[in-house]
Structure formats: structure tokens, C-alpha cells
Coordinates of N, CA and C in Angstrom, one line a residue:
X1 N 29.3 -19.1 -25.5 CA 28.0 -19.4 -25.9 C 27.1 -19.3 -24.7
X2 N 26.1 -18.6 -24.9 CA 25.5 -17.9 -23.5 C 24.3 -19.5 -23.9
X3 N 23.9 -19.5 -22.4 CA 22.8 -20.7 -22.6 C 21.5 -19.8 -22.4
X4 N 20.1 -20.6 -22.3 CA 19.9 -20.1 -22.5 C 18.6 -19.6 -21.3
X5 N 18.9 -20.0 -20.1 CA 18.8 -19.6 -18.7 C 20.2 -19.1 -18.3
X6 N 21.4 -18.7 -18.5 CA 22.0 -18.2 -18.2 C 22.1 -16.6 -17.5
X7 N 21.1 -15.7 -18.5 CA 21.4 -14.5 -17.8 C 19.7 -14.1 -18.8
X8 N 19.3 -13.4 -17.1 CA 18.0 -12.8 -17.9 C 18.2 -11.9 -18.8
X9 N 16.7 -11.5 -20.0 CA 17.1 -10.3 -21.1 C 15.9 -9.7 -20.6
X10 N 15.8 -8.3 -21.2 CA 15.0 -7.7 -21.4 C 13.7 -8.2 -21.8
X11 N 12.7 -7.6 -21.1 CA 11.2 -8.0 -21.8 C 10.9 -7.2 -23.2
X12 N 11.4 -6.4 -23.3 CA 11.4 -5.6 -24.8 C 11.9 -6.3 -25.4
X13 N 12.8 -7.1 -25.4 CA 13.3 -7.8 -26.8 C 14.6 -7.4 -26.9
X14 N 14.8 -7.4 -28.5 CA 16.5 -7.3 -28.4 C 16.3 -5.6 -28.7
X15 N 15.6 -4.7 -28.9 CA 15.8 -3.7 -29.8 C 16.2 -2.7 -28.0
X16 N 16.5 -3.4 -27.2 CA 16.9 -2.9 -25.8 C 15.9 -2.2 -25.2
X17 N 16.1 -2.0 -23.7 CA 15.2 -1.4 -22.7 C 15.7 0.0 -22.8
X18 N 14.5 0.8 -22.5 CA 14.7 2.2 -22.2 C 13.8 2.6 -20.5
X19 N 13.5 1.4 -19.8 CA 13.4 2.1 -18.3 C 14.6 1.3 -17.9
X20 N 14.0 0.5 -16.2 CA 14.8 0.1 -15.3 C 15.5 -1.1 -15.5
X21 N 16.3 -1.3 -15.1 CA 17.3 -2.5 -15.3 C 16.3 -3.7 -14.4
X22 N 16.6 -4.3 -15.2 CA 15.1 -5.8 -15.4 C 15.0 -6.3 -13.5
X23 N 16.4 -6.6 -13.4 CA 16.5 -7.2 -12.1 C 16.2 -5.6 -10.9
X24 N 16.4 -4.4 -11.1 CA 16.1 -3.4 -10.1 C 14.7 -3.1 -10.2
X25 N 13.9 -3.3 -10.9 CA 12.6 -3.0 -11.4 C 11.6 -4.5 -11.0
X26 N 12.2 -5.2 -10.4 CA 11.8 -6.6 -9.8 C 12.1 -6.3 -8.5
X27 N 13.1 -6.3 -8.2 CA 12.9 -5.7 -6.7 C 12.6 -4.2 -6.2
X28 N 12.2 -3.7 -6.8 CA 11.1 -2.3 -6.4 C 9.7 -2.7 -6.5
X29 N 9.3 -3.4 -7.8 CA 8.2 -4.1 -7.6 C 7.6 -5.0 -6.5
X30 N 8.7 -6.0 -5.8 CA 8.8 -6.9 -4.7 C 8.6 -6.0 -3.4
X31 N 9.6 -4.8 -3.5 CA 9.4 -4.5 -2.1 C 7.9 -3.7 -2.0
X32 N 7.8 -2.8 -2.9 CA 6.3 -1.9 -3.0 C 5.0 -2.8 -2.7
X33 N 5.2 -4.0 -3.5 CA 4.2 -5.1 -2.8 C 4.4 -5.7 -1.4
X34 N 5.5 -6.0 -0.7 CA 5.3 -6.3 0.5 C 4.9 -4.5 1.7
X35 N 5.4 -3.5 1.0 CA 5.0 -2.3 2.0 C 3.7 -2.1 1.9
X36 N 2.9 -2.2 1.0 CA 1.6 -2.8 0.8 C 1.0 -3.7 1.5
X37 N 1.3 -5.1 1.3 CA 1.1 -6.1 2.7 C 1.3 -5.6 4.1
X38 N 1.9 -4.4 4.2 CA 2.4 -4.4 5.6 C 1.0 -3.2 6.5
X39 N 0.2 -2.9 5.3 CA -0.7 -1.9 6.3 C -1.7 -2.1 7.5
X40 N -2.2 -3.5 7.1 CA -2.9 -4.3 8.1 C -2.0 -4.3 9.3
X41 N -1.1 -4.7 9.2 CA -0.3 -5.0 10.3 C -0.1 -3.4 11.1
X42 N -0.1 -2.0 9.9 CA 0.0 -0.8 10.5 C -1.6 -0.6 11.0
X43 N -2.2 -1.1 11.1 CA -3.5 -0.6 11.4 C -3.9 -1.3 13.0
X44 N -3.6 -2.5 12.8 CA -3.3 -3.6 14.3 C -2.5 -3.3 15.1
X45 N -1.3 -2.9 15.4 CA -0.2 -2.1 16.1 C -0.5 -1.5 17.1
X46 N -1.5 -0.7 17.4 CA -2.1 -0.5 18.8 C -2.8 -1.1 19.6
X47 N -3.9 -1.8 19.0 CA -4.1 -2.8 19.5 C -2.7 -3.7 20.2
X48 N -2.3 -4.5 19.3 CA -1.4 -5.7 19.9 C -0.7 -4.6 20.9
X49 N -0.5 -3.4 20.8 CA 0.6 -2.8 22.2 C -0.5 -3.0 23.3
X50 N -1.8 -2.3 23.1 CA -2.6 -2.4 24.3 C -2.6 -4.1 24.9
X51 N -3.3 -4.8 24.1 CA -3.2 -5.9 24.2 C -1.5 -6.7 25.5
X52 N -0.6 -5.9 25.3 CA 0.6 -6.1 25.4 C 0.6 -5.7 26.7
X53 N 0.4 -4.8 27.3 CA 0.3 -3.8 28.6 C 0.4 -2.6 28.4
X54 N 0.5 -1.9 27.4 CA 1.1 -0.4 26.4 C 0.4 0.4 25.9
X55 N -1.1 0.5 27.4 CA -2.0 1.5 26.8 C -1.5 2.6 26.0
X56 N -0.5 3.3 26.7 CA -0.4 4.7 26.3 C 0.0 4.8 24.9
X57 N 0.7 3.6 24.1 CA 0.8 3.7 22.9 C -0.1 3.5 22.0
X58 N -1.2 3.3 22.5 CA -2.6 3.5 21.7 C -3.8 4.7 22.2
X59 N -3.1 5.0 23.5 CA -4.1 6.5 23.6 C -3.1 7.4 23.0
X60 N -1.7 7.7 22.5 CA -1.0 8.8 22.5 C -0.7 8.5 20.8
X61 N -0.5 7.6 20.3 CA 0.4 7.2 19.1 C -0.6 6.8 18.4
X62 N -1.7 5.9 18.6 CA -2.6 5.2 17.6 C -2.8 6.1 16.3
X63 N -3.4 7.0 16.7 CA -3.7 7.5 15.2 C -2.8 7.7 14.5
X64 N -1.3 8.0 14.6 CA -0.2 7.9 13.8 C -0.4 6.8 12.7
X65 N -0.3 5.5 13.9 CA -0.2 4.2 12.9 C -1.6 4.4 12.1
X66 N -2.9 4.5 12.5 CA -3.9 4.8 11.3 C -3.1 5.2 9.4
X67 N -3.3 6.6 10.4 CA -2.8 7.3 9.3 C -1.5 7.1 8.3
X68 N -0.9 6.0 8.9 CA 0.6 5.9 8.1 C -0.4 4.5 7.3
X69 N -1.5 3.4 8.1 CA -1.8 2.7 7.2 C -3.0 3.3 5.8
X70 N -3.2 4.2 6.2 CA -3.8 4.8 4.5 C -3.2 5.4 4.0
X71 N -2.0 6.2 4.0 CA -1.1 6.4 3.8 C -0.3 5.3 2.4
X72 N -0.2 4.4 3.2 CA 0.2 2.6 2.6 C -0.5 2.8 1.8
X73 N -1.7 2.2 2.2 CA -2.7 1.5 1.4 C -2.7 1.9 -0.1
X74 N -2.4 4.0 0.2 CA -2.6 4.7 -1.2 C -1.8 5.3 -2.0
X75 N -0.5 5.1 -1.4 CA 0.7 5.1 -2.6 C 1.9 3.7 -2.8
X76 N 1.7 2.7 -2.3 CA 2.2 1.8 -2.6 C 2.0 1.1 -4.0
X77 N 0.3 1.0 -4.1 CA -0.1 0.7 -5.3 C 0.2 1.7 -6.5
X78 N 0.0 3.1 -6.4 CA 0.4 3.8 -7.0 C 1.9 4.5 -7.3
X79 N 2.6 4.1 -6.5 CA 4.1 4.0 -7.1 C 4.6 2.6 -7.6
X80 N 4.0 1.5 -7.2 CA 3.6 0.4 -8.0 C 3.1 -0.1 -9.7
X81 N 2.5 0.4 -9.4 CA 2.0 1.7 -11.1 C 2.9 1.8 -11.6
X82 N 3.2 3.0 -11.2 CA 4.4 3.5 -12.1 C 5.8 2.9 -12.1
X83 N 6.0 2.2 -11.5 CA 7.2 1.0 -11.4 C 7.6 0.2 -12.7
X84 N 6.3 -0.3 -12.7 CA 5.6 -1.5 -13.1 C 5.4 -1.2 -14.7
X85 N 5.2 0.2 -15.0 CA 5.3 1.0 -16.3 C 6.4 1.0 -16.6
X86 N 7.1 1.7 -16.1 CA 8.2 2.1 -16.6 C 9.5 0.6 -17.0
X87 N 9.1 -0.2 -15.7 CA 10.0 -1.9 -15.9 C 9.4 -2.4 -17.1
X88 N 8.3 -2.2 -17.5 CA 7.3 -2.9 -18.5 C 7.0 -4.2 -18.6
X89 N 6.5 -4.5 -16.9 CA 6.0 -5.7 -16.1 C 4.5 -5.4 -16.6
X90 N 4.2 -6.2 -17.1 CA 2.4 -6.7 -17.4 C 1.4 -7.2 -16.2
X91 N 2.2 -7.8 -15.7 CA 1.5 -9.0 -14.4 C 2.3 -8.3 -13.3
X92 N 3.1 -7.2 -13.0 CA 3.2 -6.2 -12.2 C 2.0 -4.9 -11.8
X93 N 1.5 -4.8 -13.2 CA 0.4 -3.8 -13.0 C -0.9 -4.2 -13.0
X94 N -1.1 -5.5 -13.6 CA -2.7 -6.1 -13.0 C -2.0 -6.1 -11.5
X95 N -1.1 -6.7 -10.8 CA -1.6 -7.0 -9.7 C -1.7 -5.6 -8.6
X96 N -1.1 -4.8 -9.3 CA -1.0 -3.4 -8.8 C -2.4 -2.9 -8.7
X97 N -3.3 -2.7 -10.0 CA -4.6 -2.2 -10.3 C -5.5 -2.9 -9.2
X98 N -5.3 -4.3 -8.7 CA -5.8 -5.4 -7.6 C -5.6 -4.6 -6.5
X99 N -4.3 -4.2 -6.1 CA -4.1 -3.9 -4.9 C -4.8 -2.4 -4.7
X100 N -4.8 -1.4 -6.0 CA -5.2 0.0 -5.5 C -6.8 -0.4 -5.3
X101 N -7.7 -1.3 -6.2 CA -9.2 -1.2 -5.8 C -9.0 -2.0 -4.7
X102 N -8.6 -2.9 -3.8 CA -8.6 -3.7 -2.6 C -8.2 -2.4 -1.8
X103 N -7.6 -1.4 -1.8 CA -7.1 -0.5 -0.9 C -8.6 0.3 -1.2
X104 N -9.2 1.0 -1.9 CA -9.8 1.9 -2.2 C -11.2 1.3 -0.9
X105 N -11.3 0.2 -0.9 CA -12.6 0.2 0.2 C -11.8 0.3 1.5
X106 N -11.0 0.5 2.4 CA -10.5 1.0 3.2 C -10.9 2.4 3.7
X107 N -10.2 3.1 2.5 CA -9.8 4.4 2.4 C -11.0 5.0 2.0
X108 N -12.5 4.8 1.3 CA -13.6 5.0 1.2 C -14.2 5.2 2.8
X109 N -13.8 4.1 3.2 CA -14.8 3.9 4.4 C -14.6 4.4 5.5
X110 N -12.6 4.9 5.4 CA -12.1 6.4 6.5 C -12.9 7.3 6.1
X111 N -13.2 8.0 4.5 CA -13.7 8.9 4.2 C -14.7 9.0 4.7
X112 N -15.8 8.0 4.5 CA -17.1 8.2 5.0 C -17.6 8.8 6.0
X113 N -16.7 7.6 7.3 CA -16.8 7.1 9.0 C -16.3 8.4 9.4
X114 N -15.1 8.2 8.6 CA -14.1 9.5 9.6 C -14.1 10.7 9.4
X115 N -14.9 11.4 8.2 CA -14.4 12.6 7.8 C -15.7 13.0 7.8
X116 N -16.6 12.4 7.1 CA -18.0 12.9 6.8 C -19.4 12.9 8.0
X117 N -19.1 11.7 8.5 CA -20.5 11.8 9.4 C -20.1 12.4 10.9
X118 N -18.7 13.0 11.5 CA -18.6 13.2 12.4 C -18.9 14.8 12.4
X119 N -19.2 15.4 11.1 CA -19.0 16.9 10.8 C -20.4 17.0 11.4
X120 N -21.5 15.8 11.8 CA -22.5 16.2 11.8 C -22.8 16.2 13.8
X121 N -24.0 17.7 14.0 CA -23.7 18.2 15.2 C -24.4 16.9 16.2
X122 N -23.7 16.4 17.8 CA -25.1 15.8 18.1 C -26.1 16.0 18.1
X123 N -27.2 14.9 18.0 CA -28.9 15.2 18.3 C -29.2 14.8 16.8
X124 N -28.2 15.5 15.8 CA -29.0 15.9 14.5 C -29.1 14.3 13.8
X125 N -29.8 14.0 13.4 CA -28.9 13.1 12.3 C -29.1 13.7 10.7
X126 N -27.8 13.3 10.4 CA -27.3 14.3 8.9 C -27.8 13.0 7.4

């Protein structure tokens, strides 16, 4: 006689799952949300080396870590997504949809700063 905290079931119900096995689809979810938490920390990383005594890891490498944090920012949420679908977590993908527009003003304001207003020549303003 199974009790009835004994062993988790399916969120589908009895008629069975057709994605991920309940418990692997919880921890892909888990980890995709903390690789997400982790971009701030990728974006600070030269700093704290400079900070450290380790200029050259922020004249030589910095932009790496940039780049690996929007990077983050814009497919964690979005393999998150699809995670989160396929497990058929509810409160997986609101907090996912949370994380892609919280990411989206980041990665807006690389766009802007970084790509758009530098195309313009000195002297001019564009």
C-alpha cells in the first residue's frame, strides 16, 4: 500500500507522462535557474580579479566573461522554456518568462551602448 507521500507521480495524472521523468525535469529546471543566477557574478569577475591584483585578467580576458554573461542571460531562460514544457512545470515557466524579460534589459542595453552608438564616427553625434 503505497502512502501517500511516498513516491512522487506525474503532474499529468494517471493517464502517464510523455516528456521527462518528473524528478530529471526538476533538476534541469534547478540547475538552468541557478546558471542564470550565475551571470552577474559572470559580468563582476574582472573586476573582483582587478580588484584582486590581476589586472591582466581584465585587460586580456574581460570581454570573454562579458560575453559568456549575455550569453547566460539569453539561453538559460530559453532552454528553461523548453524544459519547463516539455516536464509540464507551470510555475517553471512563469518563473522562466520572469527571468527572460529581467534578462532582456541587459542585453537591450549591450545592444544599444555596445553595438549601435559606437558605429557612430567622432565629432558626429548620431
Amino acid at each position: 500500500m503505497p502512502s501517500s507521500g511516498s513516491a512522487p507521480e506525474s503532474r499529468r495524472g494517471a493517464g502517464g507522462s510523455t516528456g521527462l521523468v518528473p524528478a530529471r525535469a526538476d533538476r534541469i529546471i534547478t540547475a538552468l535557474s541557478w546558471w542564470w543566477a550565475s551571470a552577474p557574478l559572470l559580468v563582476f569577475i574582472p573586476a573582483i580579479a582587478y580588484a584582486m591584483g590581476l589586472p591582466d585578467v581584465r585587460r586580456e580576458v574581460g570581454w570573454a566573461f562579458g560575453l559568456l554573461a549575455l550569453l547566460t542571460a539569453a539561453l538559460a531562460p530559453t532552454a528553461g522554456l523548453v524544459a519547463a514544457q516539455i516536464g509540464d512545470r507551470r510555475e517553471a515557466r512563469g518563473r522562466f518568462l520572469i527571468m527572460a524579460a529581467v534578462s532582456s534589459v541587459p542585453i537591450l542595453f549591450f545592444l544599444l551602448f555596445g553595438v549601435l552608438f559606437p558605429e557612430c564616427p567622432d565629432g558626429h553625434h548620431c
